[in-house]
């Protein structure tokens, strides 16, 4: 089982961004996807750091890919997306618009924000040049199993969301700006204050979602800690770890220990809860009644 | 030219009502998980679809069949059959969202006109042109995240027809790319054709206030005398930081009737009314009003004023993203 570090979903200061990828160069992961996924307005703050980070990661022996935006609407976003291929590394498609710009003979990978729900779509993407697909987090185990089999038959590596707050929705509207009663064009980068997203609570004070600019995430930190064997046996070849602040190298090491048999599900879950600063874990999309559920929930806790 | 009015029909009775009220086109779906309004008691079996298409054609109207959920792995045959049966019923087009299903329909049913569902969230001209060149898509239903100038810019760069929502429910997230509902309930628009399903809604009295939960999460609370909107997740009342309120969207519905002249100028071909779950009298009334509006527009007469306010069912109406006050 490989480990992929997914693109950072949040808005981090440029120095923190660079430090993170310096650490990832040393982390026990095979692959790193970087670049801006959520909001094109953030990019100018760290865009000049991307080539150096790619170089460092490649020198450390990592596979590197650069992500597209999740939602491409504006002219400058279309131009930016068309230019991704110039980064000199593989492009990860997270908005199907990207396909319009990729030459037909160039292999690419597909991220979790493209709707790959069935064999027909997987096959069409494989014919178009997809070599790796990270499945949408929403998929239940039956679908993951069927798609992993199809991926194996088509020579496409199948990856599954392994760790991190779940990307649940993307919008044209910025919720951080709305919260601060600002327009999107005058957002003043309110999302920078919440480098892991801002928890959204119900009126009963139950943590539920998290806002991250135009993106809405789960409050819970999804984790496949308890599902590793099931996914491995289904033919899943890689797990995606989505960046958060704190000791993310520790998260990568703990996952490597789990894959190599040095940590069991319970020990990994405990380690992740500690490293994530007490975030609730979830894996309900895969095997639960709803996405928010957690298969290791104790009695009396939210399932 | 008169703009095309595309109306919802959740039942054969609604289809007939919409056609009689002046719908140019009606859209509907089969009674299963293949369409994004998979609600109990709604939609058409195969015989009803055939008869509905015949009725519409006899009255000069068209029928579009929405097969716009994302086929389940291992069960694609259900969706493939729906496309074949839509063609057999004589439908004028199918409305699809899934890449694989578009490729399948283009290959196996090349003579069946293909529209791109709003569930595919095609939000820029390059994407419209891509769907046209790859799958022969003739029309795209645009996501409700675009402003009128953005729609005009898209139409300036594409030959593909565009259809936009003008009335009814309003998604604030990019359609087809939202799993908020399944996070809370296990059921989603993409996989199951439902959002914030009634089967997972629970109301209870909370010290005199009515509290509405979805999948166990409180979506809103209202006082005994206040109207209680349906607990659609993204229109719920939540708190974050120091703020409490409708953090994502107010419980509003879309009414862009006043924007019809601007949408004509923006190059839009068809106006779509949401609401296959609505009653036939609602559908007939909305259709009559929109038909009158587009006829007035085409004839250069003034637009009828505020005709649909009473139909927004106790909810405030908004022009949505078309007038982007939040841009």
mmCIF file of N, CA, C and O in Angstrom, chain B residues 25-60:
data_model
loop_
_atom_site.group_PDB
_atom_site.id
_atom_site.type_symbol
_atom_site.label_atom_id
_atom_site.label_comp_id
_atom_site.label_asym_id
_atom_site.label_seq_id
_atom_site.Cartn_x
_atom_site.Cartn_y
_atom_site.Cartn_z
ATOM 1 N N UNK B 25 -41.540 22.474 -23.321
ATOM 2 C CA UNK B 25 -40.800 21.242 -23.065
ATOM 3 C C UNK B 25 -41.049 20.815 -21.623
ATOM 4 O O UNK B 25 -41.178 21.660 -20.738
ATOM 5 N N UNK B 26 -41.121 19.495 -21.431
ATOM 6 C CA UNK B 26 -41.295 18.957 -20.090
ATOM 7 C C UNK B 26 -40.130 18.017 -19.808
ATOM 8 O O UNK B 26 -39.692 17.302 -20.703
ATOM 9 N N UNK B 27 -39.622 18.038 -18.578
ATOM 10 C CA UNK B 27 -38.608 17.029 -18.232
ATOM 11 C C UNK B 27 -39.120 16.154 -17.096
ATOM 12 O O UNK B 27 -39.856 16.607 -16.219
ATOM 13 N N UNK B 28 -38.749 14.876 -17.171
ATOM 14 C CA UNK B 28 -39.220 13.920 -16.182
ATOM 15 C C UNK B 28 -38.224 12.767 -16.091
ATOM 16 O O UNK B 28 -37.215 12.760 -16.802
ATOM 17 N N UNK B 29 -38.489 11.810 -15.204
ATOM 18 C CA UNK B 29 -37.555 10.709 -15.026
ATOM 19 C C UNK B 29 -38.272 9.407 -14.752
ATOM 20 O O UNK B 29 -39.487 9.393 -14.493
ATOM 21 N N UNK B 30 -37.545 8.312 -14.841
ATOM 22 C CA UNK B 30 -38.101 7.005 -14.501
ATOM 23 C C UNK B 30 -38.158 6.848 -12.984
ATOM 24 O O UNK B 30 -37.375 7.458 -12.260
ATOM 25 N N UNK B 31 -39.079 5.996 -12.519
ATOM 26 C CA UNK B 31 -39.301 5.837 -11.082
ATOM 27 C C UNK B 31 -38.247 4.904 -10.469
ATOM 28 O O UNK B 31 -38.551 3.791 -10.052
ATOM 29 N N UNK B 32 -37.016 5.357 -10.462
ATOM 30 C CA UNK B 32 -35.946 4.574 -9.826
ATOM 31 C C UNK B 32 -34.755 5.494 -9.535
ATOM 32 O O UNK B 32 -34.856 6.714 -9.673
ATOM 33 N N UNK B 33 -33.643 4.894 -9.151
ATOM 34 C CA UNK B 33 -32.478 5.686 -8.713
ATOM 35 C C UNK B 33 -31.728 6.360 -9.863
ATOM 36 O O UNK B 33 -30.685 6.974 -9.650
ATOM 37 N N UNK B 34 -32.238 6.256 -11.094
ATOM 38 C CA UNK B 34 -31.509 6.845 -12.223
ATOM 39 C C UNK B 34 -31.709 8.352 -12.337
ATOM 40 O O UNK B 34 -31.049 8.988 -13.154
ATOM 41 N N UNK B 35 -32.643 8.911 -11.576
ATOM 42 C CA UNK B 35 -32.844 10.353 -11.719
ATOM 43 C C UNK B 35 -32.751 11.074 -10.382
ATOM 44 O O UNK B 35 -32.972 10.488 -9.324
ATOM 45 N N UNK B 36 -32.412 12.348 -10.443
ATOM 46 C CA UNK B 36 -32.058 13.117 -9.248
ATOM 47 C C UNK B 36 -33.265 13.620 -8.450
ATOM 48 O O UNK B 36 -33.103 14.463 -7.567
ATOM 49 N N UNK B 37 -34.460 13.138 -8.759
ATOM 50 C CA UNK B 37 -35.620 13.399 -7.897
ATOM 51 C C UNK B 37 -36.304 12.067 -7.608
ATOM 52 O O UNK B 37 -37.453 11.844 -7.929
ATOM 53 N N UNK B 38 -35.519 11.180 -6.982
ATOM 54 C CA UNK B 38 -35.999 9.821 -6.726
ATOM 55 C C UNK B 38 -36.802 9.800 -5.427
ATOM 56 O O UNK B 38 -36.372 9.270 -4.426
ATOM 57 N N UNK B 39 -37.988 10.434 -5.463
ATOM 58 C CA UNK B 39 -38.804 10.552 -4.254
ATOM 59 C C UNK B 39 -39.945 9.549 -4.318
ATOM 60 O O UNK B 39 -40.448 9.240 -5.407
ATOM 61 N N UNK B 40 -40.394 9.063 -3.163
ATOM 62 C CA UNK B 40 -41.513 8.111 -3.146
ATOM 63 C C UNK B 40 -42.739 8.690 -3.861
ATOM 64 O O UNK B 40 -43.078 9.855 -3.658
ATOM 65 N N UNK B 41 -43.379 7.896 -4.687
ATOM 66 C CA UNK B 41 -44.623 8.326 -5.339
ATOM 67 C C UNK B 41 -44.419 9.200 -6.560
ATOM 68 O O UNK B 41 -45.392 9.655 -7.166
ATOM 69 N N UNK B 42 -43.172 9.467 -6.918
ATOM 70 C CA UNK B 42 -42.916 10.330 -8.068
ATOM 71 C C UNK B 42 -42.408 9.528 -9.259
ATOM 72 O O UNK B 42 -41.958 8.404 -9.112
ATOM 73 N N UNK B 43 -42.453 10.160 -10.394
ATOM 74 C CA UNK B 43 -41.800 9.688 -11.616
ATOM 75 C C UNK B 43 -42.621 8.655 -12.390
ATOM 76 O O UNK B 43 -43.733 8.322 -12.019
ATOM 77 N N UNK B 44 -42.035 8.181 -13.487
ATOM 78 C CA UNK B 44 -42.796 7.486 -14.533
ATOM 79 C C UNK B 44 -42.330 6.043 -14.687
ATOM 80 O O UNK B 44 -41.122 5.779 -14.690
ATOM 81 N N UNK B 45 -43.301 5.113 -14.865
ATOM 82 C CA UNK B 45 -42.870 3.804 -15.324
ATOM 83 C C UNK B 45 -42.777 3.848 -16.855
ATOM 84 O O UNK B 45 -43.048 4.885 -17.463
ATOM 85 N N UNK B 46 -42.379 2.727 -17.449
ATOM 86 C CA UNK B 46 -42.092 2.754 -18.887
ATOM 87 C C UNK B 46 -43.327 3.095 -19.725
ATOM 88 O O UNK B 46 -43.233 3.841 -20.705
ATOM 89 N N UNK B 47 -44.463 2.509 -19.349
ATOM 90 C CA UNK B 47 -45.694 2.774 -20.114
ATOM 91 C C UNK B 47 -46.110 4.240 -19.983
ATOM 92 O O UNK B 47 -46.489 4.886 -20.954
ATOM 93 N N UNK B 48 -46.018 4.745 -18.748
ATOM 94 C CA UNK B 48 -46.376 6.147 -18.521
ATOM 95 C C UNK B 48 -45.479 7.081 -19.324
ATOM 96 O O UNK B 48 -45.937 8.121 -19.819
ATOM 97 N N UNK B 49 -44.210 6.711 -19.439
ATOM 98 C CA UNK B 49 -43.285 7.560 -20.194
ATOM 99 C C UNK B 49 -43.694 7.600 -21.668
ATOM 100 O O UNK B 49 -43.756 8.665 -22.277
ATOM 101 N N UNK B 50 -43.991 6.411 -22.212
ATOM 102 C CA UNK B 50 -44.397 6.352 -23.627
ATOM 103 C C UNK B 50 -45.656 7.197 -23.862
ATOM 104 O O UNK B 50 -45.740 7.980 -24.792
ATOM 105 N N UNK B 51 -46.632 7.007 -22.975
ATOM 106 C CA UNK B 51 -47.886 7.756 -23.121
ATOM 107 C C UNK B 51 -47.666 9.247 -22.918
ATOM 108 O O UNK B 51 -48.263 10.077 -23.620
ATOM 109 N N UNK B 52 -46.808 9.585 -21.972
ATOM 110 C CA UNK B 52 -46.511 10.997 -21.705
ATOM 111 C C UNK B 52 -45.861 11.669 -22.914
ATOM 112 O O UNK B 52 -46.221 12.791 -23.288
ATOM 113 N N UNK B 53 -44.923 10.966 -23.527
ATOM 114 C CA UNK B 53 -44.253 11.518 -24.705
ATOM 115 C C UNK B 53 -45.263 11.711 -25.826
ATOM 116 O O UNK B 53 -45.284 12.747 -26.503
ATOM 117 N N UNK B 54 -46.158 10.717 -25.998
ATOM 118 C CA UNK B 54 -47.160 10.819 -27.071
ATOM 119 C C UNK B 54 -48.083 12.022 -26.823
ATOM 120 O O UNK B 54 -48.355 12.805 -27.733
ATOM 121 N N UNK B 55 -48.518 12.156 -25.557
ATOM 122 C CA UNK B 55 -49.398 13.277 -25.222
ATOM 123 C C UNK B 55 -48.704 14.609 -25.525
ATOM 124 O O UNK B 55 -49.277 15.500 -26.154
ATOM 125 N N UNK B 56 -47.453 14.707 -25.097
ATOM 126 C CA UNK B 56 -46.708 15.955 -25.323
ATOM 127 C C UNK B 56 -46.553 16.223 -26.818
ATOM 128 O O UNK B 56 -46.815 17.339 -27.294
ATOM 129 N N UNK B 57 -46.157 15.216 -27.549
ATOM 130 C CA UNK B 57 -45.943 15.400 -28.990
ATOM 131 C C UNK B 57 -47.246 15.775 -29.693
ATOM 132 O O UNK B 57 -47.257 16.623 -30.590
ATOM 133 N N UNK B 58 -48.338 15.149 -29.279
ATOM 134 C CA UNK B 58 -49.634 15.474 -29.883
ATOM 135 C C UNK B 58 -50.006 16.945 -29.660
ATOM 136 O O UNK B 58 -50.792 17.524 -30.405
ATOM 137 N N UNK B 59 -49.452 17.520 -28.575
ATOM 138 C CA UNK B 59 -49.747 18.915 -28.262
ATOM 139 C C UNK B 59 -48.587 19.845 -28.628
ATOM 140 O O UNK B 59 -48.507 20.983 -28.159
ATOM 141 N N UNK B 60 -47.641 19.336 -29.402
ATOM 142 C CA UNK B 60 -46.546 20.190 -29.887
ATOM 143 C C UNK B 60 -45.463 20.466 -28.875
ATOM 144 O O UNK B 60 -44.673 21.395 -29.049
#
